[in-house]
Amino acid sequence: MIPLVMLISVLSLAFAVYLAREVLAADEGTPQMQEIAGAIKEGAEAFLRRQNATIFGIGLGVAALIFVLYAFVRPPNPNDPSTPFNMAVATTLAFCFGALCSGVSGYVGMFVSIRANLRTASAVRSSLNRALQLALRGGAVSGLFVVAMSLLGVGGLFVLLKAFGVAEEKIPLLIVGYGFGASLVALFAQLGGGIYTKAADVGADLVGKVEAGIPEDDPRNPAVIADLVGDNVGDCAGRGADLFESTAAENIGAMILGAGLATAAAKAHVPFAAGLPGVMLFPLVARAFGLIASIVGVMSVRTDESEDPMSALNRGYYVAAGLAFLGFGVATRWLLDVPERPHAWLHFFACGLVGIATSQAFVYITQYYTEYRYRPVREIAAAAQTGPATTIITGMSVALECTAVPTIVIS
């Protein structure tokens, strides 16, 4: 199972490199476009260098604290996979490795995005389909890289710790530091980039539109460049690190639950056919199959010059969701089968089906509340014609309404 996960992850990384090369080979547009994009790229890279230097210093302090707590403060437990010192070393190294992978994922996302932006803007002058594909494939580089790196990291640590003689059911307890390290980087990347971009956005509007009379998003206003820098470091680098953290934490948490489930099933004399390793590695296998589904979905997106781009994106999502549904079914039947309970795996499969259906519902909900064709946006636009007060009231009412529907869907 681990070799399959590692193979799919490596192939996904290779495909991400292929997409990146395709995006970077596209036309870069006019000299003026390149000049503005160059300023954004320079600012984004400078911001990320400074941010990473801060994270590095804090990360070293946190790593030292983790080592001290595990080695000298935390009392030993009979269920511990190793001695306190060995646990401290393994957890600290996993923490550092997770932080490194999270930072790399964020940087890759930003590196590609600030270059895909320029090429998409250039492509849209001649072809809507080409621009849509460049934008989507540029984003797919980050998405594939994040998930593949997470799987490689968790899978690699699993193989390494198993080689050192750690019992398989105890391994997830030693790699929790991997998720914690990723979370630390994501915290700074999301908050730092988010605060920066919002401050620059508000400052650009106040000074440019209100005081100087410069149109919105005019590159003559330096704050506009700062705002676009913030969009890249917050929404691209920060989002990449955040998604990596979420993926890693979900994988490790599900592995811990899987180990507990398999152990309890064995004690109840209804063991899983794949044994403890199969149940514990199920989340990695299911997510690896999801990578394949995502690749096919991304490559299936295309449109013509008169079609709504959202329709093409929706088709790609349907393809990916359908393949993910099949892949999840295969993984469930393969790894969660219980010979004594022939239909038990269907219960797990039904849970996954509910999750996929919920994500599909969220797509519709998001589009309904954000697209101009539907009632919520039209109501806000109509309210804006009578003044700022009615705009704020209508916007708040729509915002409260749109949070209620997802809550109901989740519950």
XYZ file of C-alpha atoms in Angstrom:
411
model
C 0.000 0.000 0.000
C 2.740 2.457 0.919
C 4.592 1.800 -2.382
C 1.357 2.523 -4.277
C 0.828 5.772 -2.379
C 4.429 6.852 -2.941
C 4.257 5.966 -6.641
C 1.067 7.958 -7.231
C 2.504 10.883 -5.262
C 5.715 10.936 -7.303
C 3.759 10.721 -10.562
C 1.530 13.572 -9.374
C 4.581 15.705 -8.629
C 5.928 14.909 -12.084
C 2.608 15.946 -13.608
C 2.673 19.165 -11.570
C 6.105 19.908 -13.043
C 4.686 19.230 -16.514
C 1.841 21.695 -15.906
C 4.265 24.285 -14.551
C 6.455 24.001 -17.647
C 3.394 24.386 -19.872
C 2.284 27.516 -18.016
C 5.753 29.074 -17.960
C 6.177 28.455 -21.694
C 3.145 30.632 -22.537
C 3.429 34.173 -23.905
C 4.295 36.839 -21.307
C 2.418 39.684 -22.945
C 3.430 43.272 -23.613
C 6.442 45.041 -22.044
C 4.070 47.094 -19.868
C 2.393 43.937 -18.565
C 5.791 42.412 -17.833
C 6.903 45.548 -15.985
C 3.896 45.502 -13.653
C 4.181 41.741 -13.127
C 7.884 42.148 -12.367
C 7.136 44.646 -9.613
C 4.578 42.269 -8.093
C 7.014 39.353 -8.300
C 9.814 41.333 -6.676
C 7.590 42.455 -3.814
C 6.104 39.000 -3.231
C 9.484 37.295 -3.106
C 10.865 39.943 -0.732
C 7.864 39.531 1.573
C 8.183 35.758 1.580
C 11.918 35.899 2.345
C 11.299 38.115 5.355
C 8.373 36.028 6.539
C 10.293 32.770 6.228
C 13.198 34.222 8.211
C 10.800 35.040 11.043
C 9.156 31.616 10.881
C 12.575 29.941 10.910
C 13.586 31.651 14.141
C 10.313 30.912 15.896
C 10.280 27.368 14.536
C 13.692 26.622 16.049
C 12.444 27.794 19.430
C 9.294 25.684 19.200
C 11.313 22.647 18.082
C 13.596 23.015 21.097
C 10.560 23.318 23.373
C 9.010 20.157 21.892
C 12.234 18.245 22.473
C 12.499 19.375 26.102
C 8.849 18.612 26.856
C 8.983 15.124 25.353
C 12.394 14.206 26.750
C 12.285 15.667 30.265
C 8.811 16.907 31.220
C 6.240 14.484 29.806
C 5.890 11.412 32.069
C 6.405 8.021 30.373
C 3.332 6.051 29.361
C 3.097 2.255 29.013
C 1.626 2.736 25.531
C 4.515 4.895 24.335
C 6.149 3.559 21.159
C 9.659 4.232 22.459
C 11.727 5.823 25.217
C 11.124 9.501 26.081
C 14.398 10.540 24.434
C 13.679 8.650 21.223
C 10.142 10.047 21.122
C 11.543 13.538 21.585
C 13.985 13.088 18.711
C 11.383 11.573 16.361
C 8.692 14.156 17.134
C 11.105 17.085 16.849
C 12.493 15.897 13.520
C 8.963 15.268 12.224
C 8.034 18.800 13.319
C 10.957 20.317 11.416
C 10.224 18.188 8.355
C 6.549 19.190 8.364
C 7.433 22.866 8.661
C 9.904 22.568 5.778
C 7.402 20.792 3.519
C 4.693 23.326 4.350
C 6.992 26.236 3.553
C 8.082 24.651 0.276
C 4.452 24.017 -0.701
C 3.575 27.648 -0.078
C 6.567 28.901 -2.034
C 5.810 26.659 -5.011
C 2.228 27.916 -5.069
C 3.350 31.538 -5.072
C 6.186 30.951 -7.551
C 3.806 29.548 -10.144
C 0.916 31.914 -9.441
C 2.841 35.163 -9.910
C 4.005 33.867 -13.278
C 0.698 32.316 -14.305
C -1.051 35.643 -13.615
C 0.918 37.398 -16.332
C 0.495 34.639 -18.873
C -3.240 34.348 -18.214
C -3.680 38.093 -18.700
C -1.777 37.831 -21.960
C -3.751 34.805 -23.180
C -7.162 36.332 -22.490
C -6.506 38.924 -25.200
C -6.849 36.241 -27.846
C -8.549 33.167 -26.368
C -10.878 32.651 -23.416
C -10.259 28.898 -23.467
C -6.478 29.307 -23.365
C -6.697 31.823 -20.530
C -9.011 29.565 -18.522
C -6.727 26.572 -18.968
C -3.603 28.531 -18.008
C -5.268 29.887 -14.881
C -6.622 26.502 -13.812
C -3.447 24.584 -14.561
C -1.352 27.179 -12.781
C -3.503 26.665 -9.700
C -3.448 22.896 -10.164
C 0.339 22.929 -9.804
C -0.042 24.128 -6.230
C -2.938 21.773 -5.480
C -1.197 18.665 -6.760
C 2.079 19.635 -5.122
C 0.443 20.185 -1.726
C -1.365 16.834 -1.595
C 1.487 14.833 -3.135
C 4.043 16.356 -0.756
C 1.804 15.605 2.210
C 1.421 11.970 1.169
C 5.132 11.615 0.479
C 5.993 13.154 3.829
C 3.658 11.001 5.898
C 4.432 7.886 3.853
C 8.165 8.490 4.031
C 8.088 8.938 7.805
C 6.003 5.768 8.109
C 8.567 3.752 6.138
C 11.485 5.285 8.048
C 10.058 4.649 11.511
C 9.023 1.122 10.559
C 12.592 0.474 9.424
C 13.765 1.526 12.901
C 11.559 -1.144 14.441
C 8.619 0.949 15.651
C 5.354 -1.006 15.786
C 3.038 -0.005 12.937
C 0.131 0.920 15.196
C 2.416 3.272 17.171
C 3.928 5.113 14.209
C 1.177 7.782 13.909
C 1.928 8.817 17.502
C 5.467 9.740 16.447
C 4.571 11.692 13.319
C 2.047 14.047 14.905
C 4.888 16.556 14.963
C 4.766 16.578 11.164
C 1.270 18.053 11.236
C 2.196 20.476 14.014
C 5.152 21.811 12.039
C 2.965 22.317 8.995
C 0.390 24.105 11.167
C 2.984 26.520 12.544
C 4.054 27.651 9.078
C 0.443 27.864 7.885
C -0.482 30.040 10.869
C 2.124 32.670 10.064
C 1.641 32.447 6.302
C -2.136 32.889 6.466
C -2.220 35.601 9.126
C 0.844 37.503 7.943
C -0.159 37.558 4.301
C -3.825 38.171 5.107
C -3.170 41.172 7.345
C -0.722 42.625 4.834
C -3.026 42.317 1.837
C -6.042 43.732 3.676
C -4.062 46.700 4.981
C -2.698 47.395 1.499
C -6.153 46.989 -0.062
C -7.822 49.463 2.284
C -4.904 51.884 2.026
C -4.930 51.744 -1.771
C -8.648 52.524 -1.919
C -8.512 55.336 0.649
C -5.521 57.123 -0.822
C -6.062 56.326 -4.481
C -9.821 56.595 -4.996
C -10.797 58.975 -2.192
C -7.867 61.387 -1.904
C -5.956 61.275 -5.193
C -8.806 60.390 -7.544
C -6.881 57.493 -9.096
C -9.091 54.655 -10.405
C -9.199 51.386 -8.505
C -6.403 48.897 -9.280
C -4.427 51.513 -11.199
C -0.718 50.548 -11.202
C 0.245 54.225 -10.827
C -0.769 53.830 -7.183
C 2.063 52.000 -5.347
C -0.431 50.671 -2.807
C -2.146 48.759 -5.616
C 1.103 46.891 -6.278
C 1.373 46.206 -2.543
C -2.204 44.907 -2.559
C -1.431 42.523 -5.418
C 1.721 41.402 -3.619
C -0.454 40.605 -0.617
C -2.863 38.635 -2.773
C -0.008 36.404 -3.886
C 1.679 35.907 -0.522
C -1.609 35.551 1.367
C -3.960 33.842 -1.055
C -1.348 31.741 -2.879
C 1.602 31.082 -0.563
C -0.542 31.254 2.567
C -3.296 29.136 1.104
C -0.804 26.537 -0.098
C 0.717 26.221 3.377
C -2.747 26.135 4.948
C -3.986 23.377 2.651
C -0.814 21.397 3.253
C -1.366 21.677 6.997
C -4.989 20.590 6.679
C -4.085 17.618 4.497
C -1.273 16.462 6.775
C -3.363 16.788 9.937
C -6.288 14.926 8.364
C -4.037 12.110 7.199
C -2.345 11.661 10.564
C -5.591 11.943 12.527
C -7.312 9.393 10.299
C -4.342 7.034 10.635
C -4.574 7.206 14.427
C -8.309 6.493 14.278
C -7.696 3.665 11.817
C -5.164 2.037 14.119
C -7.636 2.210 16.995
C -10.469 0.855 14.856
C -8.428 -2.081 13.575
C -7.223 -2.932 17.084
C -10.758 -2.847 18.488
C -12.081 -4.966 15.611
C -9.387 -7.588 16.169
C -10.218 -7.761 19.877
C -13.902 -8.228 18.987
C -12.920 -11.138 16.688
C -14.135 -9.349 13.526
C -10.775 -8.346 12.008
C -10.401 -6.474 8.755
C -9.150 -8.532 5.823
C -6.358 -6.032 5.125
C -5.239 -6.094 8.755
C -4.128 -3.149 10.842
C -1.761 -1.692 8.196
C -4.508 -1.627 5.578
C -7.003 0.164 7.798
C -4.406 2.613 9.072
C -3.156 3.473 5.580
C -6.644 3.733 4.082
C -6.711 7.573 4.211
C -3.435 7.762 2.294
C -4.647 5.364 -0.398
C -7.992 7.137 -0.760
C -6.287 10.519 -1.087
C -3.815 9.114 -3.610
C -6.728 7.951 -5.762
C -8.117 11.464 -5.369
C -4.942 12.827 -6.938
C -5.613 10.774 -10.057
C -9.196 12.028 -10.176
C -8.038 15.636 -9.819
C -5.525 15.319 -12.653
C -8.176 13.986 -15.029
C -10.635 16.661 -13.908
C -8.152 19.483 -14.501
C -7.240 18.258 -17.960
C -10.907 17.913 -18.956
C -11.656 21.626 -18.525
C -12.074 23.489 -21.798
C -14.545 26.017 -23.151
C -15.406 28.054 -26.220
C -15.413 31.820 -26.598
C -19.131 32.244 -25.881
C -19.573 29.873 -22.929
C -19.616 30.870 -19.271
C -16.232 29.792 -17.816
C -17.987 28.528 -14.682
C -19.784 25.917 -16.767
C -16.449 24.521 -17.933
C -15.076 24.535 -14.388
C -18.178 22.747 -13.142
C -17.751 20.032 -15.763
C -14.193 19.470 -14.633
C -15.375 19.253 -11.046
C -18.041 16.715 -11.956
C -15.441 14.552 -13.696
C -13.098 14.736 -10.704
C -15.915 14.040 -8.230
C -17.114 11.040 -10.235
C -13.644 9.516 -10.433
C -13.028 10.254 -6.751
C -16.276 8.439 -5.997
C -15.042 5.368 -7.877
C -11.587 5.538 -6.323
C -13.026 5.824 -2.836
C -15.201 2.795 -3.508
C -12.207 0.749 -4.645
C -10.145 1.783 -1.612
C -13.004 1.024 0.774
C -13.715 -2.403 -0.714
C -10.017 -3.252 -0.756
C -8.906 -2.066 2.690
C -12.030 -1.930 4.869
C -13.561 -5.294 4.042
C -14.512 -7.483 7.019
C -14.976 -11.175 6.050
C -17.270 -11.825 9.024
C -19.390 -8.798 8.073
C -19.569 -8.840 4.247
C -21.456 -5.554 3.965
C -19.503 -3.581 6.568
C -17.402 -1.789 3.965
C -20.562 -0.331 2.450
C -21.125 1.673 5.625
C -17.705 3.299 5.259
C -18.348 3.852 1.573
C -21.675 5.530 2.365
C -19.871 7.946 4.682
C -17.552 8.913 1.848
C -20.498 9.300 -0.485
C -22.099 11.733 1.959
C -18.851 13.702 2.073
C -18.629 13.950 -1.713
C -22.292 14.955 -1.931
C -21.719 17.614 0.731
C -18.826 19.099 -1.221
C -21.013 19.150 -4.320
C -23.724 20.962 -2.363
C -21.179 23.542 -1.251
C -20.284 24.224 -4.883
C -23.906 25.054 -5.662
C -24.349 27.104 -2.485
C -21.216 29.146 -3.147
C -22.178 29.846 -6.742
C -25.721 30.804 -5.771
C -24.586 33.402 -3.241
C -21.709 34.856 -5.281
C -22.742 34.822 -8.954
C -24.431 37.867 -10.465
C -27.136 35.740 -12.090
C -28.798 34.843 -8.804
C -30.960 36.660 -6.281
C -28.450 37.447 -3.464
C -25.998 39.419 -5.597
C -28.809 41.151 -7.491
C -30.434 42.214 -4.219
C -27.188 43.759 -2.983
C -26.686 45.526 -6.321
C -30.232 46.914 -6.188
C -29.740 48.088 -2.599
C -26.545 49.900 -3.599
C -28.593 52.233 -5.792
C -30.240 53.815 -2.745
C -27.122 54.413 -0.650
C -24.456 52.818 1.553
C -26.804 52.158 4.488
C -29.124 49.869 2.538
C -26.118 48.211 0.916
C -24.631 47.327 4.309
C -27.953 46.092 5.689
C -28.691 43.955 2.632
C -25.142 42.624 2.508
C -25.253 41.635 6.169
C -28.590 39.882 5.769
C -27.329 37.914 2.768
C -24.127 37.051 4.647
C -26.069 35.688 7.608
C -28.340 33.738 5.287
C -25.476 32.177 3.342
C -23.815 30.912 6.522
C -27.003 29.198 7.667
C -27.386 26.988 4.592
C -23.903 25.367 4.807
C -24.444 24.801 8.520
C -27.646 22.905 7.773
C -25.921 20.863 5.054
C -23.071 19.860 7.379
C -25.422 18.958 10.224
